[in-house]
């Protein structure tokens, strides 16, 4: 094994633009290319996929997130761009996980807002339910089931 192969670890990350991001997908991809890193970059509807040596990928993520830290998000993707196991072009439908990403995207505006204007929050302290109160709830529940 050559020294080049010894520490060669690749990764793929999704770079997701939040709804309030100052960058468009095309600007994001252009800025990624301008970094001059040895990466495979694919434009997507949510931002971009970046694949390559893990160190180069993470350097790109750090530099890109610095442009708009409250509105540029990233998450690991298990497969490189174009992988036939996940590529929509090969599968003929939305890739697995796309609907999860769509759901997560709807929350990113709130996350970005919280990152830009953090506030101290104290969770409500819940009181423990007494054994007697718990017993009453269970008995009421059993009685209501017997009636139906």
PDB file of N, CA, C and O in Angstrom, residues 36-93:
ATOM      1  N   UNK A  36     -10.892  25.997  -4.997  1.00  0.00           N
ATOM      2  CA  UNK A  36      -9.791  25.291  -5.638  1.00  0.00           C
ATOM      3  C   UNK A  36      -9.402  23.986  -4.956  1.00  0.00           C
ATOM      4  O   UNK A  36      -8.285  23.511  -5.131  1.00  0.00           O
ATOM      5  N   UNK A  37     -10.309  23.413  -4.204  1.00  0.00           N
ATOM      6  CA  UNK A  37     -10.023  22.151  -3.520  1.00  0.00           C
ATOM      7  C   UNK A  37     -10.327  20.974  -4.442  1.00  0.00           C
ATOM      8  O   UNK A  37     -11.226  21.065  -5.293  1.00  0.00           O
ATOM      9  N   UNK A  38      -9.631  19.860  -4.285  1.00  0.00           N
ATOM     10  CA  UNK A  38      -9.868  18.684  -5.142  1.00  0.00           C
ATOM     11  C   UNK A  38     -11.140  17.953  -4.723  1.00  0.00           C
ATOM     12  O   UNK A  38     -11.098  16.938  -4.024  1.00  0.00           O
ATOM     13  N   UNK A  39     -12.272  18.483  -5.133  1.00  0.00           N
ATOM     14  CA  UNK A  39     -13.575  17.943  -4.732  1.00  0.00           C
ATOM     15  C   UNK A  39     -14.465  17.697  -5.940  1.00  0.00           C
ATOM     16  O   UNK A  39     -14.334  18.368  -6.955  1.00  0.00           O
ATOM     17  N   UNK A  40     -15.398  16.782  -5.770  1.00  0.00           N
ATOM     18  CA  UNK A  40     -16.499  16.642  -6.710  1.00  0.00           C
ATOM     19  C   UNK A  40     -17.644  17.442  -6.110  1.00  0.00           C
ATOM     20  O   UNK A  40     -18.027  17.218  -4.958  1.00  0.00           O
ATOM     21  N   UNK A  41     -18.169  18.374  -6.875  1.00  0.00           N
ATOM     22  CA  UNK A  41     -19.222  19.264  -6.387  1.00  0.00           C
ATOM     23  C   UNK A  41     -20.433  19.107  -7.292  1.00  0.00           C
ATOM     24  O   UNK A  41     -20.319  19.207  -8.513  1.00  0.00           O
ATOM     25  N   UNK A  42     -21.577  18.875  -6.673  1.00  0.00           N
ATOM     26  CA  UNK A  42     -22.808  18.708  -7.447  1.00  0.00           C
ATOM     27  C   UNK A  42     -23.865  19.666  -6.919  1.00  0.00           C
ATOM     28  O   UNK A  42     -24.156  19.678  -5.727  1.00  0.00           O
ATOM     29  N   UNK A  43     -24.420  20.451  -7.803  1.00  0.00           N
ATOM     30  CA  UNK A  43     -25.495  21.359  -7.429  1.00  0.00           C
ATOM     31  C   UNK A  43     -26.759  20.552  -7.171  1.00  0.00           C
ATOM     32  O   UNK A  43     -27.051  19.597  -7.888  1.00  0.00           O
ATOM     33  N   UNK A  44     -27.501  20.934  -6.156  1.00  0.00           N
ATOM     34  CA  UNK A  44     -28.765  20.257  -5.838  1.00  0.00           C
ATOM     35  C   UNK A  44     -29.842  21.308  -5.593  1.00  0.00           C
ATOM     36  O   UNK A  44     -29.535  22.502  -5.489  1.00  0.00           O
ATOM     37  N   UNK A  45     -31.065  20.861  -5.446  1.00  0.00           N
ATOM     38  CA  UNK A  45     -32.162  21.792  -5.199  1.00  0.00           C
ATOM     39  C   UNK A  45     -32.061  22.434  -3.813  1.00  0.00           C
ATOM     40  O   UNK A  45     -32.597  23.498  -3.583  1.00  0.00           O
ATOM     41  N   UNK A  46     -31.358  21.812  -2.893  1.00  0.00           N
ATOM     42  CA  UNK A  46     -31.238  22.344  -1.539  1.00  0.00           C
ATOM     43  C   UNK A  46     -29.899  23.022  -1.285  1.00  0.00           C
ATOM     44  O   UNK A  46     -29.673  23.588  -0.234  1.00  0.00           O
ATOM     45  N   UNK A  47     -28.943  22.915  -2.223  1.00  0.00           N
ATOM     46  CA  UNK A  47     -27.624  23.507  -2.049  1.00  0.00           C
ATOM     47  C   UNK A  47     -26.604  22.778  -2.892  1.00  0.00           C
ATOM     48  O   UNK A  47     -26.534  22.988  -4.094  1.00  0.00           O
ATOM     49  N   UNK A  48     -25.832  21.874  -2.257  1.00  0.00           N
ATOM     50  CA  UNK A  48     -24.802  21.156  -3.003  1.00  0.00           C
ATOM     51  C   UNK A  48     -24.381  19.891  -2.269  1.00  0.00           C
ATOM     52  O   UNK A  48     -24.567  19.767  -1.057  1.00  0.00           O
ATOM     53  N   UNK A  49     -23.829  18.978  -3.042  1.00  0.00           N
ATOM     54  CA  UNK A  49     -23.156  17.793  -2.508  1.00  0.00           C
ATOM     55  C   UNK A  49     -21.675  18.012  -2.748  1.00  0.00           C
ATOM     56  O   UNK A  49     -21.276  18.458  -3.817  1.00  0.00           O
ATOM     57  N   UNK A  50     -20.863  17.688  -1.748  1.00  0.00           N
ATOM     58  CA  UNK A  50     -19.424  17.833  -1.864  1.00  0.00           C
ATOM     59  C   UNK A  50     -18.809  16.494  -1.502  1.00  0.00           C
ATOM     60  O   UNK A  50     -19.096  15.938  -0.436  1.00  0.00           O
ATOM     61  N   UNK A  51     -17.962  15.972  -2.407  1.00  0.00           N
ATOM     62  CA  UNK A  51     -17.342  14.663  -2.185  1.00  0.00           C
ATOM     63  C   UNK A  51     -15.846  14.747  -2.443  1.00  0.00           C
ATOM     64  O   UNK A  51     -15.400  15.417  -3.372  1.00  0.00           O
ATOM     65  N   UNK A  52     -15.094  14.059  -1.604  1.00  0.00           N
ATOM     66  CA  UNK A  52     -13.652  14.002  -1.791  1.00  0.00           C
ATOM     67  C   UNK A  52     -12.958  13.571  -0.524  1.00  0.00           C
ATOM     68  O   UNK A  52     -13.589  12.991   0.383  1.00  0.00           O
ATOM     69  N   UNK A  53     -11.670  13.843  -0.451  1.00  0.00           N
ATOM     70  CA  UNK A  53     -10.898  13.543   0.743  1.00  0.00           C
ATOM     71  C   UNK A  53     -11.554  14.255   1.931  1.00  0.00           C
ATOM     72  O   UNK A  53     -11.923  15.437   1.819  1.00  0.00           O
ATOM     73  N   UNK A  54     -11.696  13.547   3.041  1.00  0.00           N
ATOM     74  CA  UNK A  54     -12.406  14.092   4.194  1.00  0.00           C
ATOM     75  C   UNK A  54     -11.859  15.448   4.632  1.00  0.00           C
ATOM     76  O   UNK A  54     -12.630  16.359   4.943  1.00  0.00           O
ATOM     77  N   UNK A  55     -10.540  15.602   4.648  1.00  0.00           N
ATOM     78  CA  UNK A  55      -9.962  16.886   5.068  1.00  0.00           C
ATOM     79  C   UNK A  55     -10.360  18.021   4.128  1.00  0.00           C
ATOM     80  O   UNK A  55     -10.698  19.120   4.577  1.00  0.00           O
ATOM     81  N   UNK A  56     -10.359  17.761   2.829  1.00  0.00           N
ATOM     82  CA  UNK A  56     -10.744  18.790   1.859  1.00  0.00           C
ATOM     83  C   UNK A  56     -12.228  19.110   1.979  1.00  0.00           C
ATOM     84  O   UNK A  56     -12.628  20.279   1.886  1.00  0.00           O
ATOM     85  N   UNK A  57     -13.044  18.086   2.186  1.00  0.00           N
ATOM     86  CA  UNK A  57     -14.494  18.300   2.348  1.00  0.00           C
ATOM     87  C   UNK A  57     -14.752  19.173   3.570  1.00  0.00           C
ATOM     88  O   UNK A  57     -15.508  20.148   3.503  1.00  0.00           O
ATOM     89  N   UNK A  58     -14.119  18.852   4.687  1.00  0.00           N
ATOM     90  CA  UNK A  58     -14.351  19.622   5.908  1.00  0.00           C
ATOM     91  C   UNK A  58     -13.795  21.048   5.802  1.00  0.00           C
ATOM     92  O   UNK A  58     -14.385  21.980   6.338  1.00  0.00           O
ATOM     93  N   UNK A  59     -12.705  21.224   5.065  1.00  0.00           N
ATOM     94  CA  UNK A  59     -12.184  22.571   4.837  1.00  0.00           C
ATOM     95  C   UNK A  59     -13.195  23.390   4.032  1.00  0.00           C
ATOM     96  O   UNK A  59     -13.470  24.553   4.346  1.00  0.00           O
ATOM     97  N   UNK A  60     -13.763  22.771   3.008  1.00  0.00           N
ATOM     98  CA  UNK A  60     -14.780  23.457   2.198  1.00  0.00           C
ATOM     99  C   UNK A  60     -15.991  23.819   3.051  1.00  0.00           C
ATOM    100  O   UNK A  60     -16.505  24.939   2.967  1.00  0.00           O
ATOM    101  N   UNK A  61     -16.424  22.901   3.886  1.00  0.00           N
ATOM    102  CA  UNK A  61     -17.583  23.155   4.752  1.00  0.00           C
ATOM    103  C   UNK A  61     -17.289  24.326   5.683  1.00  0.00           C
ATOM    104  O   UNK A  61     -18.112  25.240   5.841  1.00  0.00           O
ATOM    105  N   UNK A  62     -16.120  24.340   6.322  1.00  0.00           N
ATOM    106  CA  UNK A  62     -15.763  25.434   7.236  1.00  0.00           C
ATOM    107  C   UNK A  62     -15.761  26.781   6.508  1.00  0.00           C
ATOM    108  O   UNK A  62     -16.310  27.766   7.003  1.00  0.00           O
ATOM    109  N   UNK A  63     -15.151  26.811   5.348  1.00  0.00           N
ATOM    110  CA  UNK A  63     -15.047  28.078   4.615  1.00  0.00           C
ATOM    111  C   UNK A  63     -16.412  28.557   4.118  1.00  0.00           C
ATOM    112  O   UNK A  63     -16.726  29.750   4.195  1.00  0.00           O
ATOM    113  N   UNK A  64     -17.214  27.651   3.610  1.00  0.00           N
ATOM    114  CA  UNK A  64     -18.535  28.030   3.089  1.00  0.00           C
ATOM    115  C   UNK A  64     -19.462  28.459   4.221  1.00  0.00           C
ATOM    116  O   UNK A  64     -20.176  29.451   4.107  1.00  0.00           O
ATOM    117  N   UNK A  65     -19.444  27.726   5.336  1.00  0.00           N
ATOM    118  CA  UNK A  65     -20.318  28.095   6.461  1.00  0.00           C
ATOM    119  C   UNK A  65     -19.957  29.455   7.024  1.00  0.00           C
ATOM    120  O   UNK A  65     -20.820  30.168   7.551  1.00  0.00           O
ATOM    121  N   UNK A  66     -18.695  29.867   6.897  1.00  0.00           N
ATOM    122  CA  UNK A  66     -18.286  31.173   7.422  1.00  0.00           C
ATOM    123  C   UNK A  66     -18.972  32.323   6.670  1.00  0.00           C
ATOM    124  O   UNK A  66     -19.055  33.435   7.179  1.00  0.00           O
ATOM    125  N   UNK A  67     -19.462  32.057   5.466  1.00  0.00           N
ATOM    126  CA  UNK A  67     -20.151  33.088   4.679  1.00  0.00           C
ATOM    127  C   UNK A  67     -21.513  33.457   5.271  1.00  0.00           C
ATOM    128  O   UNK A  67     -21.968  34.595   5.130  1.00  0.00           O
ATOM    129  N   UNK A  68     -22.170  32.503   5.906  1.00  0.00           N
ATOM    130  CA  UNK A  68     -23.517  32.717   6.448  1.00  0.00           C
ATOM    131  C   UNK A  68     -23.790  31.626   7.491  1.00  0.00           C
ATOM    132  O   UNK A  68     -24.595  30.729   7.270  1.00  0.00           O
ATOM    133  N   UNK A  69     -23.104  31.689   8.649  1.00  0.00           N
ATOM    134  CA  UNK A  69     -23.139  30.582   9.608  1.00  0.00           C
ATOM    135  C   UNK A  69     -24.521  30.218  10.150  1.00  0.00           C
ATOM    136  O   UNK A  69     -24.741  29.072  10.529  1.00  0.00           O
ATOM    137  N   UNK A  70     -25.433  31.152  10.181  1.00  0.00           N
ATOM    138  CA  UNK A  70     -26.761  30.852  10.721  1.00  0.00           C
ATOM    139  C   UNK A  70     -27.707  30.270   9.678  1.00  0.00           C
ATOM    140  O   UNK A  70     -28.821  29.852  10.017  1.00  0.00           O
ATOM    141  N   UNK A  71     -27.273  30.216   8.411  1.00  0.00           N
ATOM    142  CA  UNK A  71     -28.192  29.766   7.362  1.00  0.00           C
ATOM    143  C   UNK A  71     -27.601  28.737   6.402  1.00  0.00           C
ATOM    144  O   UNK A  71     -28.220  28.414   5.397  1.00  0.00           O
ATOM    145  N   UNK A  72     -26.403  28.259   6.697  1.00  0.00           N
ATOM    146  CA  UNK A  72     -25.806  27.201   5.881  1.00  0.00           C
ATOM    147  C   UNK A  72     -25.575  26.014   6.799  1.00  0.00           C
ATOM    148  O   UNK A  72     -24.862  26.112   7.801  1.00  0.00           O
ATOM    149  N   UNK A  73     -26.190  24.900   6.454  1.00  0.00           N
ATOM    150  CA  UNK A  73     -26.159  23.706   7.289  1.00  0.00           C
ATOM    151  C   UNK A  73     -25.506  22.565   6.520  1.00  0.00           C
ATOM    152  O   UNK A  73     -25.458  22.574   5.290  1.00  0.00           O
ATOM    153  N   UNK A  74     -25.032  21.588   7.249  1.00  0.00           N
ATOM    154  CA  UNK A  74     -24.377  20.461   6.595  1.00  0.00           C
ATOM    155  C   UNK A  74     -24.705  19.173   7.327  1.00  0.00           C
ATOM    156  O   UNK A  74     -24.962  19.174   8.528  1.00  0.00           O
ATOM    157  N   UNK A  75     -24.728  18.110   6.560  1.00  0.00           N
ATOM    158  CA  UNK A  75     -24.889  16.794   7.164  1.00  0.00           C
ATOM    159  C   UNK A  75     -24.223  15.768   6.271  1.00  0.00           C
ATOM    160  O   UNK A  75     -24.099  15.970   5.060  1.00  0.00           O
ATOM    161  N   UNK A  76     -23.785  14.706   6.888  1.00  0.00           N
ATOM    162  CA  UNK A  76     -23.077  13.677   6.143  1.00  0.00           C
ATOM    163  C   UNK A  76     -24.044  12.896   5.275  1.00  0.00           C
ATOM    164  O   UNK A  76     -25.189  12.663   5.648  1.00  0.00           O
ATOM    165  N   UNK A  77     -23.575  12.492   4.122  1.00  0.00           N
ATOM    166  CA  UNK A  77     -24.338  11.636   3.218  1.00  0.00           C
ATOM    167  C   UNK A  77     -23.511  10.381   3.011  1.00  0.00           C
ATOM    168  O   UNK A  77     -22.310  10.439   2.807  1.00  0.00           O
ATOM    169  N   UNK A  78     -24.136   9.247   3.053  1.00  0.00           N
ATOM    170  CA  UNK A  78     -23.420   7.983   3.000  1.00  0.00           C
ATOM    171  C   UNK A  78     -22.905   7.581   1.635  1.00  0.00           C
ATOM    172  O   UNK A  78     -22.089   6.669   1.532  1.00  0.00           O
ATOM    173  N   UNK A  79     -23.349   8.240   0.586  1.00  0.00           N
ATOM    174  CA  UNK A  79     -22.981   7.834  -0.766  1.00  0.00           C
ATOM    175  C   UNK A  79     -22.513   9.031  -1.569  1.00  0.00           C
ATOM    176  O   UNK A  79     -23.048  10.125  -1.441  1.00  0.00           O
ATOM    177  N   UNK A  80     -21.515   8.823  -2.423  1.00  0.00           N
ATOM    178  CA  UNK A  80     -21.030   9.934  -3.251  1.00  0.00           C
ATOM    179  C   UNK A  80     -22.045  10.319  -4.329  1.00  0.00           C
ATOM    180  O   UNK A  80     -22.956   9.538  -4.638  1.00  0.00           O
ATOM    181  N   UNK A  81     -21.897  11.501  -4.930  1.00  0.00           N
ATOM    182  CA  UNK A  81     -22.806  11.906  -6.010  1.00  0.00           C
ATOM    183  C   UNK A  81     -22.783  10.894  -7.150  1.00  0.00           C
ATOM    184  O   UNK A  81     -21.734  10.375  -7.510  1.00  0.00           O
ATOM    185  N   UNK A  82     -23.957  10.606  -7.675  1.00  0.00           N
ATOM    186  CA  UNK A  82     -24.064   9.693  -8.818  1.00  0.00           C
ATOM    187  C   UNK A  82     -24.032   8.218  -8.460  1.00  0.00           C
ATOM    188  O   UNK A  82     -24.122   7.371  -9.347  1.00  0.00           O
ATOM    189  N   UNK A  83     -23.907   7.881  -7.184  1.00  0.00           N
ATOM    190  CA  UNK A  83     -23.878   6.472  -6.783  1.00  0.00           C
ATOM    191  C   UNK A  83     -25.195   5.819  -7.203  1.00  0.00           C
ATOM    192  O   UNK A  83     -26.272   6.296  -6.848  1.00  0.00           O
ATOM    193  N   UNK A  84     -25.145   4.725  -7.983  1.00  0.00           N
ATOM    194  CA  UNK A  84     -26.373   4.118  -8.497  1.00  0.00           C
ATOM    195  C   UNK A  84     -27.317   3.606  -7.413  1.00  0.00           C
ATOM    196  O   UNK A  84     -28.512   3.471  -7.645  1.00  0.00           O
ATOM    197  N   UNK A  85     -26.809   3.373  -6.216  1.00  0.00           N
ATOM    198  CA  UNK A  85     -27.684   2.917  -5.127  1.00  0.00           C
ATOM    199  C   UNK A  85     -28.602   4.018  -4.633  1.00  0.00           C
ATOM    200  O   UNK A  85     -29.634   3.757  -4.024  1.00  0.00           O
ATOM    201  N   UNK A  86     -28.232   5.280  -4.868  1.00  0.00           N
ATOM    202  CA  UNK A  86     -29.031   6.396  -4.377  1.00  0.00           C
ATOM    203  C   UNK A  86     -29.408   7.409  -5.440  1.00  0.00           C
ATOM    204  O   UNK A  86     -30.231   8.275  -5.192  1.00  0.00           O
ATOM    205  N   UNK A  87     -28.819   7.339  -6.591  1.00  0.00           N
ATOM    206  CA  UNK A  87     -29.048   8.330  -7.636  1.00  0.00           C
ATOM    207  C   UNK A  87     -30.463   8.226  -8.195  1.00  0.00           C
ATOM    208  O   UNK A  87     -30.891   7.159  -8.629  1.00  0.00           O
ATOM    209  N   UNK A  88     -31.164   9.331  -8.202  1.00  0.00           N
ATOM    210  CA  UNK A  88     -32.540   9.372  -8.703  1.00  0.00           C
ATOM    211  C   UNK A  88     -32.602   8.957 -10.161  1.00  0.00           C
ATOM    212  O   UNK A  88     -33.546   8.326 -10.605  1.00  0.00           O
ATOM    213  N   UNK A  89     -31.546   9.292 -10.929  1.00  0.00           N
ATOM    214  CA  UNK A  89     -31.503   8.944 -12.348  1.00  0.00           C
ATOM    215  C   UNK A  89     -31.496   7.441 -12.582  1.00  0.00           C
ATOM    216  O   UNK A  89     -32.036   6.960 -13.568  1.00  0.00           O
ATOM    217  N   UNK A  90     -30.904   6.693 -11.669  1.00  0.00           N
ATOM    218  CA  UNK A  90     -30.862   5.241 -11.790  1.00  0.00           C
ATOM    219  C   UNK A  90     -32.075   4.579 -11.149  1.00  0.00           C
ATOM    220  O   UNK A  90     -32.512   3.519 -11.567  1.00  0.00           O
ATOM    221  N   UNK A  91     -32.591   5.193 -10.082  1.00  0.00           N
ATOM    222  CA  UNK A  91     -33.693   4.594  -9.325  1.00  0.00           C
ATOM    223  C   UNK A  91     -35.061   4.931  -9.922  1.00  0.00           C
ATOM    224  O   UNK A  91     -36.021   4.224  -9.704  1.00  0.00           O
ATOM    225  N   UNK A  92     -35.171   6.060 -10.590  1.00  0.00           N
ATOM    226  CA  UNK A  92     -36.437   6.443 -11.203  1.00  0.00           C
ATOM    227  C   UNK A  92     -37.405   7.112 -10.251  1.00  0.00           C
ATOM    228  O   UNK A  92     -38.569   7.291 -10.565  1.00  0.00           O
ATOM    229  N   UNK A  93     -36.971   7.473  -9.052  1.00  0.00           N
ATOM    230  CA  UNK A  93     -37.845   8.127  -8.074  1.00  0.00           C
ATOM    231  C   UNK A  93     -36.984   8.948  -7.127  1.00  0.00           C
ATOM    232  O   UNK A  93     -35.761   8.892  -7.190  1.00  0.00           O
TER     233      UNK A  93
END
